[in-house]
Amino acid sequence: MNLKPYNPFSKLRTEQMGDNVWKYFVDEPFRAKISEKPLIFEGSRGTGKTMFYKCNSWQEKKYSYQSEPTIKNLIGSEKHIGFYYLVDSRFISSFTGKETSEKVWSGLFNLYFNCVITLEIIDFIQEAIKEGLMTIENIEPFNKKLAYRFSTHNINSLAELKNVLQKKLIDLETFSNSTLNDSPNGTGPGIIITDLVEELKKIEYFSHLTFHIYIDEFEKLLKYQQITLNTLLKQSNHNLVFDYAVITNGIKSYKVASQEEIRKKDDYVSLTTDTAEYSNIQEFINLAVKICDKRLSIYLEEQNILSKSEDHTSLKWYLKKYPRGEEFKVLSIDQFNNLKKQLYQVLEIQSRKLNYDKTTLESLKGFFSSLDPLIIRNSICLLLRTKSNIIPALELKEMIENQNQRYKDLIGNTLYHTEFLLGHEINAAKLYSGIQTFSALSSGVIRSFLELVEESFNNALFYSSDRLDFKKPRQLTQIEQSDAAHKVSKNKIDEIESYEPHGFRLKYFTLALGKIFRSHHISPSSTLGEVEQNHFTTEYNTLKQNKEEAFILFQEALKNKILEQGESSKTKDGIEFFDFHINHIYCPYFGISHRRKRKLKISAQDIEGLLIGSEKQIESIVTKYLFRSISETPNLFSDHQ
Amino acid sequence: MYQESYILSDHNRAIFSSNVDIVITDSLQEEDHRSSALLTKLKGYKGLILLLSSKDNYQSFSYTLKQNGEIIDKSLNSIPIIPQYFKLLNSLNLTTKSVLLDITSMRQALIFYSISVFVKEIKTKLFFVSYTQPKKYERKNLPNLKDSEEPFDLIEMFKGSSSPVPGFIKKASKKDKLLIVSLGFDKKRFVAINESTNPKEIYPIFGFPSYKPGWDQIALKLNSDTLLRYDVFDNAKNCLATSPFDIINTLKELELNWKSQYDIYLCPIGPRPHLLGMALYAALNNTYIVYDFPLEKKFGSQGSGKTYIYHLTNLI
């Protein structure tokens, strides 16, 4: 049975929204980014690039005038009119080789691009004619010019114009399938589009408009094709602007045909969501919540459900934040006895060192064993500290009793790590809840946030004994939210294998990193001196310059947002380091912290081994970086959870 | 639909040996019993043998042409499939010949282009396609990969499903897409292809009955998570794994129901006879094909089983 219609958050991709894209769109915070200057929106998959450009195209944006979605209304208050184009990679990546020169292919690509964009604009013209904003005569000079350019008969109608362009596209298909056929004549970059826009700008209604061509999935273009479109981007002016959406690291060249380059600020505005910090900033959280609230309202309206309280249309209310550490409130007798046994051992060792008498020891045992299990486990770690870092049990007891600042600082730094440690020891899955947590887990990827919300609601709507009914709404339980976090995390790990072309290798790499970080979270002998090691630094330039094959895969890891790049830092020797975080959505699967705390240094050589080494090499590198006192057999692929 | 297929045996091998003028097959590789199974079984065959290979399984190939064990023509280097493969076939005057194309171990790019050429460009006197089924698939040799449910040693690397398919290069339209995917043992390929195609609707097809009892169940189990995730379990269909005809009938039915609403995209990542059926159907009906072109791994299977010969002259 298809359950999706019953979940307000089930549409995760723009393509799934059919003809209703606009109604799901939240135009903040990027509203002002469309301007006379080209925009390059760079982000990993699921960051909303397609949604953004589609909803800024005229077909969608006119629906912002709900009462009368017409072009007239749209252009009455807008300065920018957009045309959306999704790169047809299966077609245009065939424009290469086959004993045909790049010069010829380049001309044919220009012909193709001119035809497909002109066809897009013709759809707009067709509607503008219907609305009485223009007539076919307005573009007569363009039609004449095109007929001359293509050596074809006179073009007297939009249908004829379309036919001429579509015939060119069929010629291109035929030639690409067999280059023994005659090649169509190529054109210059963007000339037909420019001709048409020039004619349209002469029409009174359109004279104030800047025409935008939004090119989505720019990364799928061949290098020479990107260079061609870079040329168009550089030539953008207040009449016609070319904007791109591109996956992180998807730009193969910044060059233009004249060997110059396109430059940020001078030539284009850059918008990127792929920084390690983005998921924590309020802008992302606000956007994610607004998107969900909008979907919730649409759903309730469609179902004719009148909400009795504003809360019931707010994601914040449903995704209740529960106190941390709930999973440790009730331990079994065996688990608690084991914990006490560990505690007593540590106290006895320290008592011998510090010459505590028997009475003191017994009193300490009594005090510490009466605390919450999580605090007991945290105390065990702290009591394991030695030499100059030693914390005497009596002193710790006093700190706990008085809750002084030093203890608050200690707990602030170490308690979260303890949750992973104790969770591992008692086999309790980490609990997650609340918008801030989901936001942090999503690593700035809107689709990941939506998946977390969707799964949480799936759990409440379909798999709960107290099923959520929007007519009598309730808040989602911590288990419903946590199960969603673990499920989405596992799905995302599984998904890595499908990242073409190197998914198989990238999955090994991710599992290896997860195994290393996990070992630092669950060491029984941890003193919590270094907590929550969940990212790494490496000699990026060495990798780039000397490890070519590995660097390609490393870039793929960044492109697919398996890794996020943080700020760089330089050593005294001038060696450049960057911090790299694994996508936080993987953290529940590995049972590691998603907070940005401590990092490990992994050499470029070992990163190379993890990316392209044999199974044995990978395992040996992992062993090297595991937390030292872990005695388990270093099997990469076991024991994640 | 007219269907004619044979299992190659002692009773009929002489008929094929004497009635086929040219066998087009993969370059024979000693380690792969299946690639040589057809010619081993066709004892006494004295016609032309065109051996093909494609390292990149995408845009280039090399060939050797043999007669009576003697090499009579050979490519010196790798050459582009388009246009050189067509030139080569055209030079062999195939319109007067009976052709047997063995797809058992042939790189998929060459199968697609061959089918496209034989359907659209070169009409042969008779046209057969053969396929030898495997005895078993190799088990995965990985260290306790607890998170992977794929038990077989399958492909590690792909050219990618955004690549054009030789002979089936076609501009995308603005219509919504319906993806019909023949599934096998490699669920990651299904996920990747779905991601790159973004279909509105999906129809998964399983090879049933399969080569061996239970293989269909393995394919179903391996893909079940993904089917659930895309909510397409109810759309799943079964087509005989050893035949291209059954799947062609299913494709006809689906296209009849959905053509007005969707562009149909065919994706053959399951059994090879399904790949053949989809390629034939796409060439005859100008349908889209999407494929990911596996690289590197040569032999995912062991041993050779029955050899099927499909007579397709009427179809093309």
mmCIF file with all atom_site columns, N, CA and C in Angstrom, chain A residues 25 72 118 165 187 244 250 272 347 373 425 437 488 555 581 605 620:
data_model
loop_
_atom_site.group_PDB
_atom_site.id
_atom_site.type_symbol
_atom_site.label_atom_id
_atom_site.label_alt_id
_atom_site.label_comp_id
_atom_site.label_asym_id
_atom_site.label_entity_id
_atom_site.label_seq_id
_atom_site.pdbx_PDB_ins_code
_atom_site.Cartn_x
_atom_site.Cartn_y
_atom_site.Cartn_z
_atom_site.occupancy
_atom_site.B_iso_or_equiv
_atom_site.pdbx_formal_charge
_atom_site.auth_seq_id
_atom_site.auth_comp_id
_atom_site.auth_asym_id
_atom_site.auth_atom_id
_atom_site.pdbx_PDB_model_num
ATOM 1  N N  . PHE A 1 25  ? 7.116  26.082 -2.374  1.00 0.00 ? 25  PHE A N  1
ATOM 2  C CA . PHE A 1 25  ? 8.362  26.859 -2.397  1.00 0.00 ? 25  PHE A CA 1
ATOM 3  C C  . PHE A 1 25  ? 8.418  27.915 -1.294  1.00 0.00 ? 25  PHE A C  1
ATOM 4  N N  . LYS A 1 72  ? 1.007  38.714 -17.417 1.00 0.00 ? 72  LYS A N  1
ATOM 5  C CA . LYS A 1 72  ? 0.785  40.155 -17.226 1.00 0.00 ? 72  LYS A CA 1
ATOM 6  C C  . LYS A 1 72  ? 0.991  40.542 -15.765 1.00 0.00 ? 72  LYS A C  1
ATOM 7  N N  . THR A 1 118 ? 15.549 28.586 -27.134 1.00 0.00 ? 118 THR A N  1
ATOM 8  C CA . THR A 1 118 ? 14.575 29.330 -27.945 1.00 0.00 ? 118 THR A CA 1
ATOM 9  C C  . THR A 1 118 ? 13.197 28.670 -27.853 1.00 0.00 ? 118 THR A C  1
ATOM 10 N N  . LEU A 1 165 ? 13.013 24.535 -35.464 1.00 0.00 ? 165 LEU A N  1
ATOM 11 C CA . LEU A 1 165 ? 13.977 24.271 -34.371 1.00 0.00 ? 165 LEU A CA 1
ATOM 12 C C  . LEU A 1 165 ? 14.005 22.787 -34.017 1.00 0.00 ? 165 LEU A C  1
ATOM 13 N N  . THR A 1 187 ? 26.319 26.705 -34.895 1.00 0.00 ? 187 THR A N  1
ATOM 14 C CA . THR A 1 187 ? 26.116 28.157 -34.769 1.00 0.00 ? 187 THR A CA 1
ATOM 15 C C  . THR A 1 187 ? 27.092 28.710 -33.738 1.00 0.00 ? 187 THR A C  1
ATOM 16 N N  . TYR A 1 244 ? 23.768 29.564 -13.195 1.00 0.00 ? 244 TYR A N  1
ATOM 17 C CA . TYR A 1 244 ? 23.945 28.108 -13.105 1.00 0.00 ? 244 TYR A CA 1
ATOM 18 C C  . TYR A 1 244 ? 23.539 27.564 -11.736 1.00 0.00 ? 244 TYR A C  1
ATOM 19 N N  . GLY A 1 250 ? 31.667 20.775 -9.123  1.00 0.00 ? 250 GLY A N  1
ATOM 20 C CA . GLY A 1 250 ? 31.216 20.295 -10.433 1.00 0.00 ? 250 GLY A CA 1
ATOM 21 C C  . GLY A 1 250 ? 31.641 21.172 -11.596 1.00 0.00 ? 250 GLY A C  1
ATOM 22 N N  . THR A 1 272 ? 26.649 29.404 -1.949  1.00 0.00 ? 272 THR A N  1
ATOM 23 C CA . THR A 1 272 ? 26.966 28.019 -1.626  1.00 0.00 ? 272 THR A CA 1
ATOM 24 C C  . THR A 1 272 ? 26.466 27.657 -0.239  1.00 0.00 ? 272 THR A C  1
ATOM 25 N N  . LEU A 1 347 ? 37.481 3.331  42.013  1.00 0.00 ? 347 LEU A N  1
ATOM 26 C CA . LEU A 1 347 ? 37.609 3.993  43.322  1.00 0.00 ? 347 LEU A CA 1
ATOM 27 C C  . LEU A 1 347 ? 38.645 3.282  44.184  1.00 0.00 ? 347 LEU A C  1
ATOM 28 N N  . PRO A 1 373 ? 23.041 6.901  36.245  1.00 0.00 ? 373 PRO A N  1
ATOM 29 C CA . PRO A 1 373 ? 24.015 6.041  35.560  1.00 0.00 ? 373 PRO A CA 1
ATOM 30 C C  . PRO A 1 373 ? 24.985 6.818  34.657  1.00 0.00 ? 373 PRO A C  1
ATOM 31 N N  . GLU A 1 425 ? 28.063 0.481  25.836  1.00 0.00 ? 425 GLU A N  1
ATOM 32 C CA . GLU A 1 425 ? 28.243 -0.572 26.850  1.00 0.00 ? 425 GLU A CA 1
ATOM 33 C C  . GLU A 1 425 ? 26.927 -1.245 27.236  1.00 0.00 ? 425 GLU A C  1
ATOM 34 N N  . THR A 1 437 ? 18.564 19.445 16.615  1.00 0.00 ? 437 THR A N  1
ATOM 35 C CA . THR A 1 437 ? 19.323 18.214 16.410  1.00 0.00 ? 437 THR A CA 1
ATOM 36 C C  . THR A 1 437 ? 19.170 17.728 14.977  1.00 0.00 ? 437 THR A C  1
ATOM 37 N N  . VAL A 1 488 ? 17.231 6.870  8.574   1.00 0.00 ? 488 VAL A N  1
ATOM 38 C CA . VAL A 1 488 ? 17.724 7.733  7.498   1.00 0.00 ? 488 VAL A CA 1
ATOM 39 C C  . VAL A 1 488 ? 19.244 7.620  7.398   1.00 0.00 ? 488 VAL A C  1
ATOM 40 N N  . GLN A 1 555 ? 37.827 14.206 -4.096  1.00 0.00 ? 555 GLN A N  1
ATOM 41 C CA . GLN A 1 555 ? 36.947 15.243 -4.643  1.00 0.00 ? 555 GLN A CA 1
ATOM 42 C C  . GLN A 1 555 ? 35.527 14.710 -4.814  1.00 0.00 ? 555 GLN A C  1
ATOM 43 N N  . HIS A 1 581 ? 34.912 17.031 7.721   1.00 0.00 ? 581 HIS A N  1
ATOM 44 C CA . HIS A 1 581 ? 33.898 16.388 8.563   1.00 0.00 ? 581 HIS A CA 1
ATOM 45 C C  . HIS A 1 581 ? 33.153 15.383 7.709   1.00 0.00 ? 581 HIS A C  1
ATOM 46 N N  . GLN A 1 605 ? 49.045 10.233 2.915   1.00 0.00 ? 605 GLN A N  1
ATOM 47 C CA . GLN A 1 605 ? 49.350 8.882  2.432   1.00 0.00 ? 605 GLN A CA 1
ATOM 48 C C  . GLN A 1 605 ? 48.299 7.870  2.914   1.00 0.00 ? 605 GLN A C  1
ATOM 49 N N  . SER A 1 620 ? 44.675 -2.188 7.728   1.00 0.00 ? 620 SER A N  1
ATOM 50 C CA . SER A 1 620 ? 45.883 -1.866 8.497   1.00 0.00 ? 620 SER A CA 1
ATOM 51 C C  . SER A 1 620 ? 45.928 -0.374 8.837   1.00 0.00 ? 620 SER A C  1
#
